[in-house]
CSV table of C-alpha atoms in Angstrom, one decimal:
chain,number,residue,atom,x,y,z
A,14,MET,CA,-3.0,-17.1,35.7
A,15,THR,CA,-2.4,-18.2,38.9
A,16,GLU,CA,-1.2,-21.9,37.7
A,17,ALA,CA,0.6,-23.0,35.1
A,18,LYS,CA,-1.8,-23.9,32.2
A,19,LYS,CA,-1.1,-26.2,29.2
A,20,THR,CA,0.5,-25.1,26.1
A,21,PRO,CA,0.8,-27.7,23.3
A,22,LEU,CA,1.6,-24.9,20.9
A,23,LEU,CA,4.7,-23.5,22.4
A,24,ASP,CA,5.8,-26.8,23.6
A,25,GLU,CA,6.7,-27.6,19.9
A,26,LEU,CA,9.0,-24.8,19.9
A,27,GLU,CA,11.0,-26.6,22.3
A,28,LYS,CA,11.7,-29.3,20.2
A,29,GLY,CA,15.0,-29.9,18.2
A,30,PRO,CA,18.5,-29.2,18.6
A,31,TRP,CA,18.2,-25.2,19.1
A,32,PRO,CA,18.0,-23.4,21.9
A,33,SER,CA,14.4,-22.4,23.0
A,34,PHE,CA,13.1,-19.4,24.3
A,35,VAL,CA,10.0,-21.2,25.2
A,36,LYS,CA,12.2,-23.2,27.8
A,37,GLU,CA,13.7,-20.2,29.5
A,38,ILE,CA,10.1,-18.7,29.9
A,39,LYS,CA,9.3,-21.8,31.5
A,40,ARG,CA,11.9,-21.6,34.1
A,41,ALA,CA,11.4,-18.4,34.9
A,42,ALA,CA,7.9,-19.1,35.6
A,43,ALA,CA,8.4,-21.1,38.3
A,44,ASN,CA,9.1,-17.9,40.5
A,45,SER,CA,7.4,-15.4,38.3
A,46,PRO,CA,3.8,-14.9,38.0
A,47,SER,CA,4.0,-12.4,35.0
A,48,ALA,CA,6.4,-15.1,33.3
A,49,GLN,CA,3.8,-17.6,33.6
A,50,ASP,CA,0.9,-15.3,32.0
A,51,LEU,CA,3.4,-14.7,29.7
A,52,LEU,CA,3.4,-18.3,28.6
A,53,GLY,CA,-0.4,-18.1,28.7
A,54,GLN,CA,-1.0,-15.3,26.9
A,55,LEU,CA,1.9,-16.4,23.8
A,56,GLU,CA,-0.2,-19.6,23.9
A,57,LEU,CA,-3.5,-18.0,23.1
A,58,SER,CA,-1.5,-15.7,20.1
A,59,TYR,CA,-0.6,-19.1,18.6
A,60,VAL,CA,-4.0,-20.4,18.7
A,61,ASP,CA,-5.9,-16.7,17.8
A,62,LYS,CA,-3.1,-16.1,15.2
A,63,LYS,CA,-2.7,-12.4,16.2
A,64,ALA,CA,-0.7,-10.6,18.8
A,65,HIS,CA,-2.6,-9.5,22.0
A,66,TRP,CA,-0.3,-6.6,22.9
A,67,LYS,CA,-1.4,-3.1,22.5
A,68,HIS,CA,0.7,-0.3,21.3
A,69,GLY,CA,2.0,0.8,24.6
A,70,GLY,CA,2.7,4.6,23.9
A,71,LEU,CA,4.8,6.8,26.4
A,72,VAL,CA,5.9,5.7,29.3
A,73,GLY,CA,9.4,6.7,30.9
A,74,VAL,CA,11.0,8.3,33.8
A,75,MET,CA,11.5,11.9,35.0
A,76,GLY,CA,13.3,13.8,32.6
A,77,TYR,CA,13.8,10.7,29.9
A,78,GLY,CA,11.8,10.4,27.0
A,79,GLY,CA,13.4,7.3,26.0
A,80,GLY,CA,15.0,3.7,27.6
A,81,VAL,CA,11.3,2.6,28.4
A,82,ILE,CA,9.0,0.6,25.8
A,83,GLY,CA,5.3,0.8,26.9
A,84,ARG,CA,3.7,-2.6,26.2
A,85,TYR,CA,-0.4,-3.8,27.6
A,86,SER,CA,-1.9,-6.6,27.2
A,87,ASP,CA,-5.4,-6.4,25.2
A,88,VAL,CA,-6.9,-9.5,27.5
A,89,PRO,CA,-5.8,-8.5,31.0
A,90,GLU,CA,-8.5,-10.3,32.1
A,91,GLN,CA,-7.3,-13.3,31.7
A,92,PHE,CA,-3.4,-12.7,32.4
A,93,PRO,CA,-3.5,-10.1,35.0
A,94,ASN,CA,-0.1,-10.0,35.4
A,95,VAL,CA,0.9,-8.8,32.2
A,96,GLU,CA,-1.7,-5.9,31.8
A,97,HIS,CA,1.7,-3.9,31.9
A,98,PHE,CA,4.6,-5.8,30.6
A,99,HIS,CA,7.1,-2.5,29.6
A,100,THR,CA,10.6,-3.5,28.2
A,101,VAL,CA,13.3,-1.3,30.1
A,102,ARG,CA,16.8,-0.8,27.8
A,103,ILE,CA,19.5,-0.4,29.7
A,104,ASN,CA,22.8,1.5,27.9
A,105,GLN,CA,25.5,-1.2,27.8
A,106,PRO,CA,28.9,-1.1,28.4
A,107,SER,CA,31.0,-0.9,25.2
A,108,GLY,CA,31.6,-4.2,23.6
A,109,TRP,CA,29.4,-5.5,26.2
A,110,PHE,CA,31.8,-6.0,28.9
A,111,TYR,CA,30.7,-6.8,32.2
A,112,THR,CA,31.5,-7.7,35.6
A,113,THR,CA,29.9,-10.5,37.4
A,114,LYS,CA,29.1,-7.8,40.4
A,115,ALA,CA,27.6,-5.5,37.5
A,116,LEU,CA,25.4,-8.3,35.9
A,117,ARG,CA,23.8,-9.1,39.6
A,118,GLN,CA,23.3,-5.9,40.6
A,119,VAL,CA,20.8,-5.7,37.3
A,120,CYS,CA,19.5,-9.1,38.1
A,121,ASP,CA,18.7,-8.7,41.6
A,122,VAL,CA,17.1,-5.2,40.8
A,123,TRP,CA,15.0,-7.4,37.8
A,124,GLU,CA,14.0,-10.5,40.2
A,125,LYS,CA,12.5,-7.3,42.6
A,126,TYR,CA,10.6,-4.9,39.9
A,127,GLY,CA,10.5,-7.5,37.2
A,128,SER,CA,9.5,-10.4,35.9
A,129,GLY,CA,13.3,-11.7,35.7
A,130,LEU,CA,13.5,-12.3,31.9
A,131,THR,CA,16.5,-10.7,30.1
A,132,ASN,CA,17.4,-10.2,26.2
A,133,LEU,CA,21.1,-9.7,26.2
A,134,HIS,CA,21.3,-8.1,23.5
A,135,GLY,CA,18.8,-6.6,21.2
A,136,SER,CA,19.2,-5.3,17.7
A,137,THR,CA,20.2,-2.0,19.5
A,138,GLY,CA,22.8,-3.2,21.5
A,139,ASP,CA,20.9,-2.5,25.0
A,140,LEU,CA,20.7,-4.5,28.0
A,141,VAL,CA,17.1,-5.4,27.8
A,142,LEU,CA,14.8,-6.1,30.5
A,143,LEU,CA,11.3,-7.5,29.4
A,144,GLY,CA,8.2,-6.9,31.6
A,145,THR,CA,7.6,-4.7,34.5
A,146,LYS,CA,4.8,-2.5,35.5
A,147,THR,CA,4.1,1.3,35.4
A,148,GLU,CA,4.6,1.8,38.9
A,149,HIS,CA,8.2,0.3,39.4
A,150,ILE,CA,9.9,1.9,36.3
A,151,GLN,CA,10.7,5.3,38.4
A,152,THR,CA,12.2,2.6,41.1
A,153,ILE,CA,14.3,0.5,38.8
A,154,PHE,CA,15.8,3.8,37.0
A,155,ASP,CA,16.5,5.5,40.4
A,156,GLU,CA,18.3,2.0,41.7
A,157,ILE,CA,20.0,1.0,38.5
A,158,SER,CA,21.7,4.8,38.3
A,159,ASN,CA,22.4,4.7,42.0
A,160,PHE,CA,24.5,1.3,42.2
A,161,GLU,CA,27.0,1.4,44.1
A,162,GLU,CA,30.0,0.5,41.7
A,163,HIS,CA,28.8,0.5,38.0
A,164,PRO,CA,25.7,2.6,38.0
A,165,MET,CA,23.9,2.2,34.9
A,166,ASP,CA,22.0,4.7,32.4
A,167,LEU,CA,19.0,3.8,30.3
A,168,GLY,CA,19.6,3.2,26.7
A,169,GLY,CA,17.1,4.6,23.6
A,170,SER,CA,14.3,4.0,22.6
A,171,GLY,CA,11.8,6.3,20.4
A,172,SER,CA,12.4,9.0,17.7
A,173,ASN,CA,16.0,10.0,18.9
A,174,LEU,CA,19.3,8.2,19.2
A,175,ARG,CA,20.0,4.6,20.0
A,176,THR,CA,22.1,3.6,22.2
A,177,PRO,CA,25.4,3.1,20.2
A,178,SER,CA,27.1,0.0,20.2
A,179,CYS,CA,30.4,-1.5,19.1
A,180,CYS,CA,32.3,-4.8,18.4
A,181,ALA,CA,35.2,-5.7,21.1
A,182,GLY,CA,37.5,-4.3,19.0
A,183,PRO,CA,40.9,-3.8,20.6
A,184,ALA,CA,40.1,-5.7,23.6
A,185,ARG,CA,39.9,-9.2,21.9
A,186,CYS,CA,41.0,-8.5,18.2
A,187,GLU,CA,44.0,-8.4,16.6
A,188,PHE,CA,42.3,-7.0,13.6
A,189,ALA,CA,40.8,-3.9,15.3
A,190,LEU,CA,42.2,-1.3,13.3
A,191,ILE,CA,40.2,1.7,15.5
A,192,ASP,CA,39.4,2.1,18.9
A,193,THR,CA,35.8,1.4,18.7
A,194,LEU,CA,35.4,1.1,22.5
A,195,ASP,CA,36.7,4.1,23.3
A,196,ILE,CA,35.0,5.8,20.1
A,197,CYS,CA,31.4,4.1,21.3
A,198,HIS,CA,31.9,5.6,25.1
A,199,ASP,CA,33.1,8.9,23.7
A,200,LEU,CA,30.1,9.0,20.8
A,201,THR,CA,27.5,8.0,24.0
A,202,ASN,CA,28.8,10.6,26.4
A,203,GLU,CA,28.7,13.5,23.8
A,204,PHE,CA,25.4,12.7,22.6
A,205,GLN,CA,23.7,11.9,26.0
A,206,ASP,CA,20.7,14.1,25.2
A,207,TYR,CA,20.1,12.7,21.9
A,208,LEU,CA,20.1,9.6,23.3
A,209,HIS,CA,17.3,10.1,26.0
A,210,ARG,CA,14.8,12.6,24.6
A,211,PRO,CA,12.8,12.0,21.4
A,212,MET,CA,13.7,14.9,18.8
A,213,TRP,CA,14.1,13.7,15.8
A,214,PRO,CA,11.5,12.1,12.8
A,215,TYR,CA,12.4,8.5,13.8
A,216,LYS,CA,15.1,6.5,15.0
A,217,SER,CA,19.0,6.7,14.4
A,218,LYS,CA,21.6,4.1,14.8
A,219,ILE,CA,25.4,4.3,15.3
A,220,LYS,CA,27.5,1.0,15.2
A,221,ILE,CA,31.2,0.9,15.2
A,222,SER,CA,33.3,-2.3,14.0
A,223,GLY,CA,36.8,-2.4,13.8
A,224,CYS,CA,37.5,-3.5,10.7
A,225,PRO,CA,35.4,-4.4,7.4
A,226,ASN,CA,34.7,-7.4,8.7
A,227,ASP,CA,32.1,-5.8,10.6
A,228,CYS,CA,31.4,-8.0,13.5
A,229,VAL,CA,28.4,-6.0,14.4
A,230,ALA,CA,26.6,-5.8,11.0
A,231,SER,CA,26.8,-2.2,11.2
A,232,ILE,CA,26.3,-1.5,7.6
A,233,ALA,CA,23.0,-3.4,7.1
A,234,ARG,CA,21.5,-2.6,10.8
A,235,SER,CA,22.5,1.2,11.5
A,236,ASP,CA,22.4,4.5,9.9
A,237,PHE,CA,26.0,5.4,10.8
A,238,SER,CA,27.8,2.8,10.1
A,239,ILE,CA,31.9,3.2,11.0
A,240,GLN,CA,34.1,0.9,9.9
A,241,GLY,CA,37.9,0.5,10.8
A,242,THR,CA,40.1,0.6,7.3
A,243,TRP,CA,43.6,1.4,6.1
A,244,ARG,CA,44.4,3.6,3.2
A,245,ASP,CA,47.9,2.6,2.3
A,246,ASP,CA,49.2,-0.8,1.1
A,247,ILE,CA,48.5,-4.4,2.3
A,248,LYS,CA,51.7,-5.7,4.3
A,249,ILE,CA,52.8,-8.9,2.2
A,250,ASP,CA,55.5,-11.3,3.8
A,251,GLN,CA,56.1,-13.0,0.5
A,252,GLU,CA,58.1,-16.0,2.2
A,253,ALA,CA,55.5,-16.6,4.6
A,254,VAL,CA,53.1,-16.6,1.1
A,255,ARG,CA,55.2,-19.1,-0.4
A,256,ALA,CA,54.9,-21.1,2.8
A,257,TYR,CA,51.2,-21.1,2.5
A,258,VAL,CA,51.2,-22.6,-1.4
A,259,ALA,CA,53.9,-25.1,0.0
A,260,GLU,CA,51.7,-26.9,1.8
A,261,GLY,CA,48.8,-26.8,-0.5
A,262,PHE,CA,46.9,-23.9,0.2
A,263,ASP,CA,44.9,-22.7,-3.0
A,264,ILE,CA,45.7,-19.1,-3.4
A,265,GLU,CA,44.2,-19.6,-7.0
A,266,GLY,CA,40.9,-21.0,-6.2
A,267,LEU,CA,40.7,-19.2,-2.0
A,268,VAL,CA,42.3,-15.8,-2.7
A,269,ILE,CA,43.1,-14.8,-6.5
A,270,SER,CA,39.8,-15.7,-8.0
A,271,LYS,CA,37.8,-14.5,-5.0
A,272,CYS,CA,39.1,-10.9,-4.9
A,273,PRO,CA,36.3,-8.6,-5.5
A,274,THR,CA,38.0,-6.2,-7.7
A,275,LYS,CA,40.6,-8.8,-9.2
A,276,CYS,CA,43.7,-6.7,-8.2
A,277,MET,CA,45.8,-9.2,-7.3
A,278,SER,CA,48.0,-12.1,-9.0
A,279,PHE,CA,50.5,-14.8,-8.1
A,280,ASP,CA,53.3,-15.7,-10.4
A,281,GLY,CA,54.8,-18.7,-8.4
A,282,ASN,CA,56.7,-16.8,-6.6
A,283,GLU,CA,55.3,-13.6,-5.5
A,284,LEU,CA,52.1,-12.2,-4.5
A,285,THR,CA,51.2,-8.9,-6.1
A,286,ILE,CA,48.5,-6.6,-5.0
A,287,ASP,CA,47.4,-3.6,-7.0
A,288,ASN,CA,46.5,-1.4,-4.0
A,289,ALA,CA,44.6,1.2,-5.9
A,290,ASN,CA,41.8,-0.6,-6.8
A,291,CYS,CA,41.8,-2.9,-3.9
A,292,THR,CA,38.7,-2.2,-1.8
A,293,ARG,CA,39.6,-3.6,1.6
A,294,CYS,CA,37.3,-6.6,2.0
A,295,MET,CA,40.0,-8.2,4.2
A,296,HIS,CA,38.9,-11.3,2.3
A,297,CYS,CA,42.4,-11.8,1.7
A,298,ILE,CA,43.6,-11.3,4.9
A,299,ASN,CA,41.0,-13.5,6.9
A,300,LYS,CA,42.5,-16.4,4.4
A,301,MET,CA,46.1,-15.3,4.7
A,302,CYS,CA,46.7,-13.9,8.0
A,303,LYS,CA,49.8,-15.2,8.6
A,304,ALA,CA,51.2,-13.4,5.4
A,305,LEU,CA,49.0,-10.4,4.9
A,306,ARG,CA,48.4,-7.5,7.0
A,307,PRO,CA,46.4,-4.3,7.2
A,308,GLY,CA,48.5,-1.3,6.6
A,309,ASP,CA,49.8,1.0,9.2
A,310,ASP,CA,47.4,4.2,8.0
A,311,ARG,CA,44.5,3.7,9.7
A,312,GLY,CA,40.9,4.9,10.2
A,313,ALA,CA,37.5,4.5,9.4
A,314,THR,CA,35.1,4.5,6.5
A,315,ILE,CA,31.5,5.8,7.2
A,316,LEU,CA,28.5,4.5,5.6
A,317,VAL,CA,25.1,6.1,5.8
A,318,GLY,CA,21.8,4.9,5.4
A,319,GLY,CA,21.4,1.2,6.6
A,320,LYS,CA,18.1,0.1,8.2
A,321,ALA,CA,15.8,-2.8,8.5
A,322,PRO,CA,12.5,-3.0,6.5
A,323,ILE,CA,10.0,-0.2,7.8
A,324,LEU,CA,8.9,2.2,5.3
A,325,GLN,CA,11.3,1.1,2.1
A,326,GLY,CA,12.9,-2.5,2.2
A,327,ALA,CA,16.0,-3.3,4.0
A,328,MET,CA,19.0,-0.8,3.3
A,329,MET,CA,22.9,-1.0,3.1
A,330,GLY,CA,24.6,2.1,3.7
A,331,TRP,CA,26.4,3.9,1.3
A,332,VAL,CA,30.4,4.8,1.4
A,333,ILE,CA,30.0,8.7,2.1
A,334,VAL,CA,33.2,9.3,4.2
A,335,PRO,CA,35.9,6.6,2.6
A,336,PHE,CA,38.5,7.5,4.9
A,337,MET,CA,38.5,9.6,8.3
A,338,LYS,CA,41.3,9.2,10.9
A,339,LEU,CA,39.9,8.7,14.0
A,340,GLU,CA,42.9,8.3,16.6
A,341,PRO,CA,41.8,7.3,20.2
A,342,GLY,CA,41.5,10.3,23.0
A,343,SER,CA,41.2,13.0,20.0
A,344,GLY,CA,37.7,13.6,20.5
A,345,TYR,CA,36.2,12.8,17.2
A,346,GLN,CA,35.4,16.2,16.4
A,347,GLU,CA,35.0,15.6,12.8
A,348,LEU,CA,33.1,12.7,12.7
A,349,LYS,CA,30.9,14.0,15.4
A,350,ASP,CA,30.5,17.4,12.9
A,351,PHE,CA,29.4,14.9,10.2
A,352,LEU,CA,26.9,13.4,12.2
A,353,GLU,CA,25.4,16.6,13.6
A,354,ASP,CA,25.4,17.8,9.7
A,355,CYS,CA,23.3,14.6,8.8
A,356,TRP,CA,20.9,14.7,11.5
A,357,ALA,CA,20.6,18.3,10.6
A,358,TRP,CA,19.2,17.8,7.2
A,359,TRP,CA,17.1,14.6,7.8
A,360,ASP,CA,15.2,16.7,10.9
A,361,GLU,CA,14.7,19.1,8.2
A,362,HIS,CA,13.7,17.4,5.6
A,363,GLY,CA,12.5,13.9,6.8
A,364,LYS,CA,9.0,12.8,7.5
A,365,THR,CA,7.5,10.6,10.4
A,366,ARG,CA,9.1,7.5,10.5
A,367,GLU,CA,11.5,8.2,7.8
A,368,ARG,CA,14.8,6.8,8.2
A,369,ILE,CA,17.7,9.0,6.6
A,370,GLY,CA,18.4,6.8,4.3
A,371,GLU,CA,14.7,6.7,2.7
A,372,LEU,CA,15.0,10.6,2.9
A,373,ILE,CA,17.6,10.1,0.6
A,374,LEU,CA,16.3,7.8,-1.4
A,375,ARG,CA,13.5,10.0,-2.1
A,376,LEU,CA,15.0,13.6,-2.4
A,377,ASP,CA,18.3,11.4,-3.9
A,378,MET,CA,22.0,11.7,-3.2
A,379,ARG,CA,22.9,15.1,-4.9
A,380,ASN,CA,20.6,16.8,-2.4
A,381,PHE,CA,21.9,15.2,0.4
A,382,LEU,CA,25.2,15.7,-0.5
A,383,ARG,CA,24.6,19.4,-1.0
A,384,GLY,CA,22.9,19.5,2.6
A,385,ILE,CA,25.6,18.1,4.2
A,386,GLY,CA,28.1,20.3,2.5
A,387,ARG,CA,29.9,17.1,0.4
A,388,GLU,CA,31.2,16.6,-3.2
A,389,PRO,CA,30.4,13.5,-4.8
A,390,ILE,CA,32.9,10.5,-5.2
A,391,PRO,CA,33.1,7.5,-7.1
A,392,GLN,CA,32.9,5.5,-3.8
A,393,MET,CA,29.9,6.5,-3.3
A,394,VAL,CA,28.6,4.0,-6.3
A,395,VAL,CA,29.0,0.2,-6.4
A,396,ALA,CA,29.6,0.2,-10.1
A,397,PRO,CA,30.5,3.7,-11.6
A,398,ARG,CA,28.7,4.4,-15.0
A,399,ALA,CA,26.3,1.2,-14.6
A,400,ASN,CA,25.2,2.6,-11.8
A,401,PRO,CA,24.1,6.4,-11.9
A,402,PHE,CA,23.0,7.3,-8.3
A,403,PHE,CA,24.3,10.6,-8.1
A,404,PHE,CA,22.5,12.8,-10.6
A,405,TRP,CA,24.4,15.9,-11.9
A,406,TRP,CA,22.8,19.6,-11.1
A,407,PRO,CA,21.9,21.1,-14.6
A,408,GLU,CA,24.2,24.1,-14.2
A,409,GLU,CA,27.0,21.6,-14.2
A,410,VAL,CA,26.2,19.5,-17.2
A,411,GLU,CA,27.7,20.5,-19.9
A,412,GLN,CA,25.4,19.6,-23.4
A,413,ASP,CA,27.6,18.7,-26.5
């Protein structure tokens, strides 16, 4: 495609108040032949009602099996500049904090060897560079990994550990109950080999949220969701509670009645919380943040099995470890051992393209727990007695 062609179907996607990816591709197309051909091929896809990308197979750089997603056009004679249109994932810094210079370095490389189109950040979390040719991949990797300042590594793709990602945590949020940035950085360094060399039945993701508000949606988007929490009592400032009520705050309607376990009450003077029955959802703290604060004994809840639809439907993670202490700089050995145990069981029993949550569904929770050496606990089910997700071993059942 050597000159701009009309794209009436794509133009429809520019209408309305929301941002349009078509508008951004058109901006890039002013200087990028591959962006021009991308528009042309995308328009053709809407006309034909089918994607015109072939499965890319394996492309990569020396020593790495992941980080580059291969993509080829099935109509290269019409759009030669997207005959190869590979995607490069770059391992993002924890919390997505970049300096301006770091971003300029990446953009300079990408304008030289790629389409100039980027995507910050994909569902895995990486800085994504869209569209380059096979012959440029090694050069791109060599240049980004040898930046004078802020050298960068490839992220994960394929059947391996995907790039761990986290929320901004203590860098910007008062509710951060764990140091998400330190945990993410530590796990990324610890599991570098798992990140770059496909070795498992399918992908495995780790996402870390500083509190149960879960701003990175880890419970729904990752096989291993690590969420900051606390295990002592919620701290209450009764004077502040009364001030809320005196100002007309509907404490009954907005807080008490919304508590999922109904563990709160207000007698007109004092707020009472039955902390033993609190699930640490943080709704009350979000609503009354001047009066309620998380406790001081802080750590993380570990959930396993979340994923988007592939073989099975979308799944949320199950609580497997209700509380684990994660002190900054400790090395997080207990967490790493837990991950290794889960991966070993999954790697031994999983089928091709089967995520660990799907394997737990297929072989059931008791086999998973026995495989990783953990006992069943009530927190693993949403509603004990109504949701018999754990089935006892026959030898453990006493018949009347």
